Amino acid sequence: MLTNDTMRKLNELKLFGMARGFDNQLSSAAAAHLAFEERLGLLVDQEVTYRENRRLKRLLQVAKLRESACMEDIDYRAGRGLDRSEMASLGQCNWVRHGINMIITGATGGGKTWLGCALGNQACRQGLTVTFQRLPLLLEELAISHGDGSFCKRLSALAKVDLLILDDFGIEVLNAVGRNDLLEVIEQRTGNRSTLITSQLPVDRWHDYLSGGNPTMADAILDRLVSGAHRMELKGESMRRLRGRSTSLGT
Protein backbone atom coordinates (compact mmCIF):
# COMPACT_ATOMS: atom_id res chain seq x y z
CA MET A 1 0.00 0.00 0.00
CA LEU A 2 2.83 2.38 0.94
CA THR A 3 4.64 1.49 -2.28
CA ASN A 4 1.58 2.26 -4.42
CA ASP A 5 1.15 5.57 -2.62
CA THR A 6 4.78 6.49 -3.28
CA MET A 7 4.45 5.64 -6.98
CA ARG A 8 1.31 7.73 -7.24
CA LYS A 9 2.97 10.74 -5.64
CA LEU A 10 6.06 10.47 -7.83
CA ASN A 11 3.86 10.51 -10.95
CA GLU A 12 1.75 13.38 -9.58
CA LEU A 13 4.98 15.34 -9.11
CA LYS A 14 5.89 14.41 -12.71
CA LEU A 15 9.02 12.61 -11.51
CA PHE A 16 8.45 9.94 -14.14
CA GLY A 17 12.09 8.89 -14.34
CA MET A 18 12.25 8.32 -10.59
CA ALA A 19 8.93 6.47 -10.66
CA ARG A 20 10.23 4.11 -13.34
CA GLY A 21 13.50 3.64 -11.47
CA PHE A 22 11.67 2.99 -8.21
CA ASP A 23 9.54 0.35 -9.90
CA ASN A 24 12.67 -1.30 -11.31
CA GLN A 25 14.33 -1.32 -7.90
CA LEU A 26 11.32 -3.03 -6.35
CA SER A 27 11.69 -5.91 -8.78
CA SER A 28 15.50 -6.10 -8.58
CA ALA A 29 17.12 -8.39 -6.05
CA ALA A 30 20.46 -6.57 -6.52
CA ALA A 31 18.95 -3.22 -5.56
CA ALA A 32 17.86 -4.62 -2.21
CA HIS A 33 21.50 -4.94 -1.16
CA LEU A 34 22.34 -1.31 -1.93
CA ALA A 35 22.56 1.35 0.76
CA PHE A 36 19.81 3.99 0.95
CA GLU A 37 22.17 6.68 -0.41
CA GLU A 38 23.08 4.50 -3.40
CA ARG A 39 19.46 3.72 -4.24
CA LEU A 40 18.50 7.39 -3.94
CA GLY A 41 21.44 8.39 -6.13
CA LEU A 42 20.34 5.93 -8.81
CA LEU A 43 16.81 7.32 -8.74
CA VAL A 44 18.08 10.89 -9.15
CA ASP A 45 20.32 9.82 -12.05
CA GLN A 46 17.38 8.11 -13.75
CA GLU A 47 15.25 11.23 -13.39
CA VAL A 48 18.00 13.40 -14.90
CA THR A 49 18.45 10.96 -17.80
CA TYR A 50 14.69 10.83 -18.40
CA ARG A 51 14.46 14.64 -18.56
CA GLU A 52 17.50 14.98 -20.79
CA ASN A 53 16.13 12.39 -23.23
CA ARG A 54 12.74 14.06 -23.24
CA ARG A 55 14.30 17.47 -23.90
CA LEU A 56 16.45 16.07 -26.70
CA LYS A 57 13.40 14.47 -28.33
CA ARG A 58 11.54 17.78 -28.14
CA LEU A 59 14.48 19.78 -29.54
CA LEU A 60 14.88 17.37 -32.47
CA GLN A 61 11.17 17.50 -33.24
CA VAL A 62 11.30 21.30 -33.36
CA ALA A 63 14.55 21.35 -35.36
CA LYS A 64 13.04 19.26 -38.20
CA LEU A 65 16.46 18.27 -39.48
CA ARG A 66 16.31 17.05 -43.06
CA GLU A 67 18.77 14.20 -42.48
CA SER A 68 19.03 11.72 -39.63
CA ALA A 69 22.71 12.45 -39.10
CA CYS A 70 25.08 12.47 -36.15
CA MET A 71 28.74 13.31 -35.57
CA GLU A 72 29.65 9.68 -34.83
CA ASP A 73 28.71 8.66 -38.40
CA ILE A 74 30.80 11.25 -40.26
CA ASP A 75 32.76 9.71 -43.14
CA TYR A 76 36.41 10.82 -42.91
CA ARG A 77 37.62 9.09 -46.05
CA ALA A 78 40.61 10.74 -47.70
CA GLY A 79 39.89 13.60 -50.06
CA ARG A 80 36.75 14.94 -48.38
CA GLY A 81 38.58 17.76 -46.63
CA LEU A 82 37.38 16.81 -43.15
CA ASP A 83 39.70 16.78 -40.15
CA ARG A 84 38.83 14.65 -37.11
CA SER A 85 40.29 17.05 -34.55
CA GLU A 86 38.52 20.01 -36.14
CA MET A 87 35.20 18.19 -36.10
CA ALA A 88 35.73 17.13 -32.49
CA SER A 89 36.23 20.78 -31.60
CA LEU A 90 33.13 21.84 -33.54
CA GLY A 91 31.20 19.06 -31.79
CA GLN A 92 31.59 20.92 -28.50
CA CYS A 93 29.31 23.62 -30.02
CA ASN A 94 31.17 26.55 -28.49
CA TRP A 95 30.88 28.28 -31.87
CA VAL A 96 27.10 28.13 -31.49
CA ARG A 97 27.21 29.48 -27.93
CA HIS A 98 29.38 32.38 -29.11
CA GLY A 99 27.16 33.24 -32.08
CA ILE A 100 29.74 32.34 -34.75
CA ASN A 101 28.47 31.48 -38.22
CA MET A 102 29.37 28.35 -40.20
CA ILE A 103 29.62 28.05 -43.99
CA ILE A 104 29.75 24.63 -45.67
CA THR A 105 30.33 24.64 -49.44
CA GLY A 106 31.00 21.95 -52.02
CA ALA A 107 29.64 20.24 -55.10
CA THR A 108 26.22 18.63 -55.20
CA GLY A 109 26.07 15.28 -53.43
CA GLY A 110 29.11 16.08 -51.31
CA GLY A 111 27.27 15.77 -48.01
CA LYS A 112 26.83 19.44 -47.09
CA THR A 113 23.25 19.07 -45.89
CA TRP A 114 24.07 15.83 -44.06
CA LEU A 115 27.00 17.44 -42.24
CA GLY A 116 24.93 20.51 -41.37
CA CYS A 117 22.27 18.24 -39.88
CA ALA A 118 24.92 16.31 -37.93
CA LEU A 119 26.10 19.59 -36.38
CA GLY A 120 22.47 20.51 -35.70
CA ASN A 121 21.89 17.16 -34.01
CA GLN A 122 24.96 17.72 -31.85
CA ALA A 123 23.69 21.16 -30.82
CA CYS A 124 20.36 19.63 -29.80
CA ARG A 125 22.20 17.05 -27.70
CA GLN A 126 23.77 19.90 -25.79
CA GLY A 127 20.43 21.53 -25.10
CA LEU A 128 20.65 24.22 -27.79
CA THR A 129 17.69 25.15 -29.98
CA VAL A 130 17.99 24.46 -33.71
CA THR A 131 15.85 25.15 -36.78
CA PHE A 132 16.50 23.70 -40.23
CA GLN A 133 15.20 25.62 -43.23
CA ARG A 134 15.67 25.29 -46.98
CA LEU A 135 16.40 28.89 -47.87
CA PRO A 136 14.22 29.00 -51.04
CA LEU A 137 11.21 27.73 -49.10
CA LEU A 138 11.88 30.04 -46.14
CA LEU A 139 11.98 33.08 -48.43
CA GLU A 140 8.68 32.02 -50.01
CA GLU A 141 7.11 31.75 -46.55
CA LEU A 142 8.48 35.14 -45.52
CA ALA A 143 7.13 36.74 -48.70
CA ILE A 144 3.67 35.38 -47.85
CA SER A 145 3.99 36.57 -44.25
CA HIS A 146 4.22 40.18 -45.47
CA GLY A 147 0.70 39.83 -46.76
CA ASP A 148 -0.88 38.20 -43.71
CA GLY A 149 0.90 40.42 -41.18
CA SER A 150 2.95 37.65 -39.55
CA PHE A 151 6.37 38.74 -40.84
CA CYS A 152 7.56 40.37 -37.59
CA LYS A 153 6.43 37.36 -35.55
CA ARG A 154 8.22 34.97 -37.91
CA LEU A 155 11.34 37.10 -37.86
CA SER A 156 11.32 37.20 -34.06
CA ALA A 157 11.01 33.42 -33.84
CA LEU A 158 13.98 32.93 -36.20
CA ALA A 159 16.04 35.42 -34.20
CA LYS A 160 15.67 33.44 -30.97
CA VAL A 161 16.96 30.10 -32.26
CA ASP A 162 20.50 29.25 -31.13
CA LEU A 163 21.40 27.69 -34.48
CA LEU A 164 19.58 28.43 -37.74
CA ILE A 165 20.55 26.11 -40.60
CA LEU A 166 19.88 27.61 -44.03
CA ASP A 167 20.21 24.89 -46.66
CA ASP A 168 20.60 25.33 -50.44
CA PHE A 169 21.86 28.92 -50.39
CA GLY A 170 22.33 30.14 -53.97
CA ILE A 171 20.26 27.44 -55.64
CA GLU A 172 17.51 29.85 -56.82
CA VAL A 173 17.58 33.41 -58.11
CA LEU A 174 16.89 36.04 -55.46
CA ASN A 175 14.42 38.85 -56.09
CA ALA A 176 14.47 42.19 -54.27
CA VAL A 177 12.02 41.03 -51.58
CA GLY A 178 14.05 37.89 -50.97
CA ARG A 179 17.27 39.86 -50.56
CA ASN A 180 15.65 42.26 -48.12
CA ASP A 181 14.12 39.43 -46.10
CA LEU A 182 17.40 37.52 -45.99
CA LEU A 183 19.18 40.63 -44.72
CA GLU A 184 16.54 41.07 -42.00
CA VAL A 185 16.89 37.45 -40.88
CA ILE A 186 20.69 37.69 -40.73
CA GLU A 187 20.67 41.16 -39.14
CA GLN A 188 18.48 39.97 -36.25
CA ARG A 189 20.94 37.15 -35.49
CA THR A 190 24.32 38.83 -36.04
CA GLY A 191 26.54 38.77 -32.98
CA ASN A 192 24.06 36.84 -30.85
CA ARG A 193 23.03 33.67 -32.68
CA SER A 194 24.75 31.28 -35.10
CA THR A 195 23.67 30.70 -38.69
CA LEU A 196 24.90 27.70 -40.67
CA ILE A 197 24.83 28.03 -44.46
CA THR A 198 25.18 25.17 -46.95
CA SER A 199 25.80 26.08 -50.57
CA GLN A 200 27.03 24.67 -53.88
CA LEU A 201 28.13 28.21 -54.70
CA PRO A 202 31.71 29.11 -53.70
CA VAL A 203 31.86 32.04 -51.28
CA ASP A 204 33.79 34.18 -53.79
CA ARG A 205 30.69 34.11 -56.03
CA TRP A 206 28.23 35.11 -53.33
CA HIS A 207 28.54 38.84 -53.94
CA ASP A 208 27.43 38.51 -57.56
CA TYR A 209 24.58 36.22 -56.50
CA LEU A 210 23.36 38.60 -53.80
CA SER A 211 23.81 41.93 -55.58
CA GLY A 212 21.10 41.81 -58.28
CA GLY A 213 22.19 45.28 -59.30
CA ASN A 214 22.43 46.40 -55.67
CA PRO A 215 26.04 45.88 -54.52
CA THR A 216 25.35 47.75 -51.27
CA MET A 217 22.78 45.13 -50.27
CA ALA A 218 25.24 42.34 -51.15
CA ASP A 219 27.94 44.01 -49.04
CA ALA A 220 25.58 44.25 -46.07
CA ILE A 221 24.56 40.58 -46.22
CA LEU A 222 28.09 39.30 -46.78
CA ASP A 223 29.51 41.39 -43.95
CA ARG A 224 27.04 39.82 -41.51
CA LEU A 225 27.26 36.28 -42.87
CA VAL A 226 30.89 35.76 -43.81
CA SER A 227 32.88 38.00 -41.47
CA GLY A 228 34.40 35.80 -38.78
CA ALA A 229 32.54 32.71 -39.98
CA HIS A 230 34.05 29.23 -39.80
CA ARG A 231 34.33 27.84 -43.34
CA MET A 232 34.42 24.26 -44.58
CA GLU A 233 34.73 23.16 -48.20
CA LEU A 234 33.77 19.56 -48.86
CA LYS A 235 35.67 17.89 -51.66
CA GLY A 236 35.90 14.52 -53.33
CA GLU A 237 33.43 12.21 -55.02
CA SER A 238 29.67 12.49 -54.54
CA MET A 239 28.60 10.70 -51.37
CA ARG A 240 25.29 9.81 -53.02
CA ARG A 241 27.15 8.07 -55.82
CA LEU A 242 29.37 6.25 -53.35
CA ARG A 243 26.39 5.09 -51.30
CA GLY A 244 24.65 3.90 -54.45
CA ARG A 245 27.74 2.00 -55.50
CA SER A 246 28.02 0.34 -52.09
CA THR A 247 24.35 -0.71 -52.29
CA SER A 248 24.77 -2.19 -55.74
CA LEU A 249 27.77 -4.19 -54.47
CA GLY A 250 25.76 -5.47 -51.54
CA THR A 251 27.86 -3.70 -48.88
Tab-separated table of C-alpha atoms in Angstrom, residues 1-245:
chain	number	residue	atom	x	y	z
A	1	MET	CA	0.000	0.000	0.000
A	2	LEU	CA	2.830	2.376	0.936
A	3	THR	CA	4.643	1.487	-2.280
A	4	ASN	CA	1.582	2.262	-4.416
A	5	ASP	CA	1.150	5.572	-2.615
A	6	THR	CA	4.782	6.491	-3.279
A	7	MET	CA	4.453	5.638	-6.977
A	8	ARG	CA	1.307	7.732	-7.242
A	9	LYS	CA	2.966	10.741	-5.636
A	10	LEU	CA	6.056	10.474	-7.835
A	11	ASN	CA	3.861	10.507	-10.947
A	12	GLU	CA	1.750	13.381	-9.577
A	13	LEU	CA	4.978	15.340	-9.106
A	14	LYS	CA	5.887	14.414	-12.707
A	15	LEU	CA	9.016	12.606	-11.515
A	16	PHE	CA	8.452	9.942	-14.140
A	17	GLY	CA	12.093	8.892	-14.338
A	18	MET	CA	12.254	8.319	-10.593
A	19	ALA	CA	8.933	6.472	-10.664
A	20	ARG	CA	10.225	4.111	-13.345
A	21	GLY	CA	13.498	3.639	-11.471
A	22	PHE	CA	11.669	2.995	-8.208
A	23	ASP	CA	9.538	0.351	-9.898
A	24	ASN	CA	12.670	-1.297	-11.314
A	25	GLN	CA	14.333	-1.322	-7.904
A	26	LEU	CA	11.323	-3.029	-6.350
A	27	SER	CA	11.692	-5.914	-8.776
A	28	SER	CA	15.497	-6.097	-8.584
A	29	ALA	CA	17.122	-8.390	-6.048
A	30	ALA	CA	20.457	-6.570	-6.518
A	31	ALA	CA	18.953	-3.221	-5.560
A	32	ALA	CA	17.857	-4.616	-2.213
A	33	HIS	CA	21.505	-4.939	-1.160
A	34	LEU	CA	22.345	-1.306	-1.932
A	35	ALA	CA	22.560	1.354	0.755
A	36	PHE	CA	19.815	3.986	0.954
A	37	GLU	CA	22.174	6.685	-0.407
A	38	GLU	CA	23.078	4.495	-3.400
A	39	ARG	CA	19.463	3.718	-4.237
A	40	LEU	CA	18.504	7.389	-3.944
A	41	GLY	CA	21.442	8.387	-6.132
A	42	LEU	CA	20.343	5.927	-8.810
A	43	LEU	CA	16.806	7.318	-8.738
A	44	VAL	CA	18.077	10.887	-9.147
A	45	ASP	CA	20.317	9.824	-12.052
A	46	GLN	CA	17.378	8.107	-13.750
A	47	GLU	CA	15.245	11.231	-13.388
A	48	VAL	CA	17.999	13.402	-14.897
A	49	THR	CA	18.451	10.963	-17.797
A	50	TYR	CA	14.691	10.834	-18.396
A	51	ARG	CA	14.460	14.637	-18.561
A	52	GLU	CA	17.499	14.977	-20.795
A	53	ASN	CA	16.135	12.388	-23.228
A	54	ARG	CA	12.739	14.065	-23.241
A	55	ARG	CA	14.297	17.473	-23.897
A	56	LEU	CA	16.446	16.073	-26.703
A	57	LYS	CA	13.399	14.471	-28.330
A	58	ARG	CA	11.537	17.779	-28.142
A	59	LEU	CA	14.478	19.777	-29.538
A	60	LEU	CA	14.885	17.369	-32.471
A	61	GLN	CA	11.171	17.498	-33.244
A	62	VAL	CA	11.295	21.302	-33.360
A	63	ALA	CA	14.548	21.354	-35.363
A	64	LYS	CA	13.038	19.263	-38.197
A	65	LEU	CA	16.457	18.270	-39.485
A	66	ARG	CA	16.314	17.052	-43.060
A	67	GLU	CA	18.770	14.202	-42.479
A	68	SER	CA	19.026	11.718	-39.630
A	69	ALA	CA	22.710	12.453	-39.102
A	70	CYS	CA	25.084	12.474	-36.152
A	71	MET	CA	28.736	13.305	-35.574
A	72	GLU	CA	29.649	9.681	-34.830
A	73	ASP	CA	28.712	8.663	-38.396
A	74	ILE	CA	30.805	11.253	-40.258
A	75	ASP	CA	32.764	9.707	-43.139
A	76	TYR	CA	36.406	10.816	-42.907
A	77	ARG	CA	37.616	9.094	-46.048
A	78	ALA	CA	40.615	10.743	-47.705
A	79	GLY	CA	39.889	13.599	-50.063
A	80	ARG	CA	36.746	14.940	-48.377
A	81	GLY	CA	38.582	17.764	-46.630
A	82	LEU	CA	37.378	16.813	-43.146
A	83	ASP	CA	39.701	16.780	-40.151
A	84	ARG	CA	38.826	14.650	-37.112
A	85	SER	CA	40.291	17.051	-34.549
A	86	GLU	CA	38.525	20.015	-36.142
A	87	MET	CA	35.199	18.186	-36.101
A	88	ALA	CA	35.726	17.126	-32.490
A	89	SER	CA	36.229	20.776	-31.600
A	90	LEU	CA	33.130	21.838	-33.536
A	91	GLY	CA	31.203	19.059	-31.791
A	92	GLN	CA	31.594	20.921	-28.495
A	93	CYS	CA	29.308	23.616	-30.025
A	94	ASN	CA	31.165	26.554	-28.489
A	95	TRP	CA	30.883	28.282	-31.873
A	96	VAL	CA	27.099	28.128	-31.485
A	97	ARG	CA	27.214	29.477	-27.931
A	98	HIS	CA	29.385	32.384	-29.109
A	99	GLY	CA	27.165	33.237	-32.081
A	100	ILE	CA	29.745	32.342	-34.751
A	101	ASN	CA	28.466	31.484	-38.224
A	102	MET	CA	29.367	28.352	-40.205
A	103	ILE	CA	29.616	28.053	-43.987
A	104	ILE	CA	29.746	24.633	-45.670
A	105	THR	CA	30.334	24.643	-49.437
A	106	GLY	CA	31.004	21.954	-52.023
A	107	ALA	CA	29.643	20.242	-55.098
A	108	THR	CA	26.224	18.628	-55.196
A	109	GLY	CA	26.066	15.281	-53.426
A	110	GLY	CA	29.106	16.079	-51.307
A	111	GLY	CA	27.275	15.774	-48.007
A	112	LYS	CA	26.825	19.441	-47.090
A	113	THR	CA	23.249	19.070	-45.887
A	114	TRP	CA	24.072	15.825	-44.059
A	115	LEU	CA	26.998	17.444	-42.237
A	116	GLY	CA	24.928	20.506	-41.373
A	117	CYS	CA	22.266	18.236	-39.876
A	118	ALA	CA	24.922	16.308	-37.926
A	119	LEU	CA	26.096	19.585	-36.379
A	120	GLY	CA	22.468	20.512	-35.704
A	121	ASN	CA	21.891	17.160	-34.013
A	122	GLN	CA	24.961	17.722	-31.849
A	123	ALA	CA	23.691	21.159	-30.819
A	124	CYS	CA	20.360	19.626	-29.805
A	125	ARG	CA	22.199	17.051	-27.695
A	126	GLN	CA	23.768	19.899	-25.788
A	127	GLY	CA	20.430	21.532	-25.097
A	128	LEU	CA	20.653	24.218	-27.791
A	129	THR	CA	17.692	25.152	-29.978
A	130	VAL	CA	17.989	24.460	-33.706
A	131	THR	CA	15.855	25.153	-36.777
A	132	PHE	CA	16.504	23.695	-40.231
A	133	GLN	CA	15.195	25.618	-43.234
A	134	ARG	CA	15.671	25.289	-46.975
A	135	LEU	CA	16.398	28.887	-47.873
A	136	PRO	CA	14.222	28.998	-51.040
A	137	LEU	CA	11.207	27.729	-49.100
A	138	LEU	CA	11.879	30.039	-46.144
A	139	LEU	CA	11.984	33.083	-48.426
A	140	GLU	CA	8.682	32.025	-50.005
A	141	GLU	CA	7.110	31.751	-46.545
A	142	LEU	CA	8.477	35.145	-45.517
A	143	ALA	CA	7.134	36.735	-48.704
A	144	ILE	CA	3.668	35.377	-47.848
A	145	SER	CA	3.988	36.573	-44.254
A	146	HIS	CA	4.224	40.177	-45.472
A	147	GLY	CA	0.699	39.830	-46.760
A	148	ASP	CA	-0.882	38.195	-43.707
A	149	GLY	CA	0.905	40.416	-41.180
A	150	SER	CA	2.955	37.654	-39.548
A	151	PHE	CA	6.374	38.744	-40.841
A	152	CYS	CA	7.563	40.367	-37.593
A	153	LYS	CA	6.432	37.364	-35.547
A	154	ARG	CA	8.218	34.968	-37.907
A	155	LEU	CA	11.341	37.102	-37.859
A	156	SER	CA	11.322	37.203	-34.060
A	157	ALA	CA	11.013	33.417	-33.842
A	158	LEU	CA	13.985	32.926	-36.198
A	159	ALA	CA	16.037	35.423	-34.204
A	160	LYS	CA	15.673	33.445	-30.965
A	161	VAL	CA	16.959	30.098	-32.262
A	162	ASP	CA	20.502	29.255	-31.127
A	163	LEU	CA	21.397	27.690	-34.479
A	164	LEU	CA	19.579	28.430	-37.737
A	165	ILE	CA	20.546	26.106	-40.598
A	166	LEU	CA	19.884	27.615	-44.028
A	167	ASP	CA	20.206	24.888	-46.657
A	168	ASP	CA	20.602	25.330	-50.438
A	169	PHE	CA	21.863	28.921	-50.391
A	170	GLY	CA	22.333	30.139	-53.966
A	171	ILE	CA	20.256	27.444	-55.639
A	172	GLU	CA	17.510	29.847	-56.820
A	173	VAL	CA	17.579	33.405	-58.109
A	174	LEU	CA	16.885	36.036	-55.455
A	175	ASN	CA	14.422	38.846	-56.086
A	176	ALA	CA	14.472	42.194	-54.273
A	177	VAL	CA	12.020	41.034	-51.583
A	178	GLY	CA	14.050	37.894	-50.971
A	179	ARG	CA	17.274	39.864	-50.555
A	180	ASN	CA	15.651	42.259	-48.118
A	181	ASP	CA	14.118	39.431	-46.097
A	182	LEU	CA	17.403	37.517	-45.994
A	183	LEU	CA	19.177	40.632	-44.718
A	184	GLU	CA	16.543	41.071	-42.003
A	185	VAL	CA	16.892	37.455	-40.877
A	186	ILE	CA	20.688	37.693	-40.729
A	187	GLU	CA	20.670	41.159	-39.141
A	188	GLN	CA	18.478	39.972	-36.254
A	189	ARG	CA	20.940	37.145	-35.495
A	190	THR	CA	24.319	38.827	-36.043
A	191	GLY	CA	26.538	38.771	-32.981
A	192	ASN	CA	24.056	36.838	-30.848
A	193	ARG	CA	23.034	33.670	-32.679
A	194	SER	CA	24.747	31.282	-35.104
A	195	THR	CA	23.670	30.702	-38.685
A	196	LEU	CA	24.904	27.700	-40.668
A	197	ILE	CA	24.833	28.032	-44.462
A	198	THR	CA	25.178	25.173	-46.949
A	199	SER	CA	25.797	26.076	-50.570
A	200	GLN	CA	27.033	24.673	-53.878
A	201	LEU	CA	28.128	28.212	-54.703
A	202	PRO	CA	31.714	29.107	-53.700
A	203	VAL	CA	31.862	32.037	-51.279
A	204	ASP	CA	33.787	34.176	-53.791
A	205	ARG	CA	30.692	34.109	-56.031
A	206	TRP	CA	28.226	35.108	-53.325
A	207	HIS	CA	28.536	38.839	-53.936
A	208	ASP	CA	27.432	38.512	-57.562
A	209	TYR	CA	24.582	36.217	-56.500
A	210	LEU	CA	23.357	38.601	-53.803
A	211	SER	CA	23.805	41.926	-55.585
A	212	GLY	CA	21.101	41.810	-58.279
A	213	GLY	CA	22.192	45.283	-59.301
A	214	ASN	CA	22.426	46.401	-55.670
A	215	PRO	CA	26.040	45.881	-54.516
A	216	THR	CA	25.353	47.750	-51.273
A	217	MET	CA	22.784	45.127	-50.271
A	218	ALA	CA	25.235	42.335	-51.147
A	219	ASP	CA	27.937	44.009	-49.043
A	220	ALA	CA	25.575	44.246	-46.067
A	221	ILE	CA	24.555	40.580	-46.215
A	222	LEU	CA	28.087	39.301	-46.780
A	223	ASP	CA	29.514	41.388	-43.949
A	224	ARG	CA	27.044	39.822	-41.511
A	225	LEU	CA	27.255	36.276	-42.868
A	226	VAL	CA	30.890	35.761	-43.812
A	227	SER	CA	32.880	38.003	-41.470
A	228	GLY	CA	34.405	35.797	-38.777
A	229	ALA	CA	32.545	32.708	-39.984
A	230	HIS	CA	34.051	29.228	-39.804
A	231	ARG	CA	34.329	27.839	-43.343
A	232	MET	CA	34.418	24.261	-44.575
A	233	GLU	CA	34.731	23.162	-48.203
A	234	LEU	CA	33.773	19.556	-48.858
A	235	LYS	CA	35.672	17.889	-51.656
A	236	GLY	CA	35.901	14.520	-53.327
A	237	GLU	CA	33.427	12.213	-55.022
A	238	SER	CA	29.667	12.494	-54.545
A	239	MET	CA	28.604	10.696	-51.369
A	240	ARG	CA	25.291	9.813	-53.018
A	241	ARG	CA	27.150	8.066	-55.824
A	242	LEU	CA	29.374	6.250	-53.354
A	243	ARG	CA	26.388	5.089	-51.300
A	244	GLY	CA	24.648	3.904	-54.453
A	245	ARG	CA	27.744	2.002	-55.497
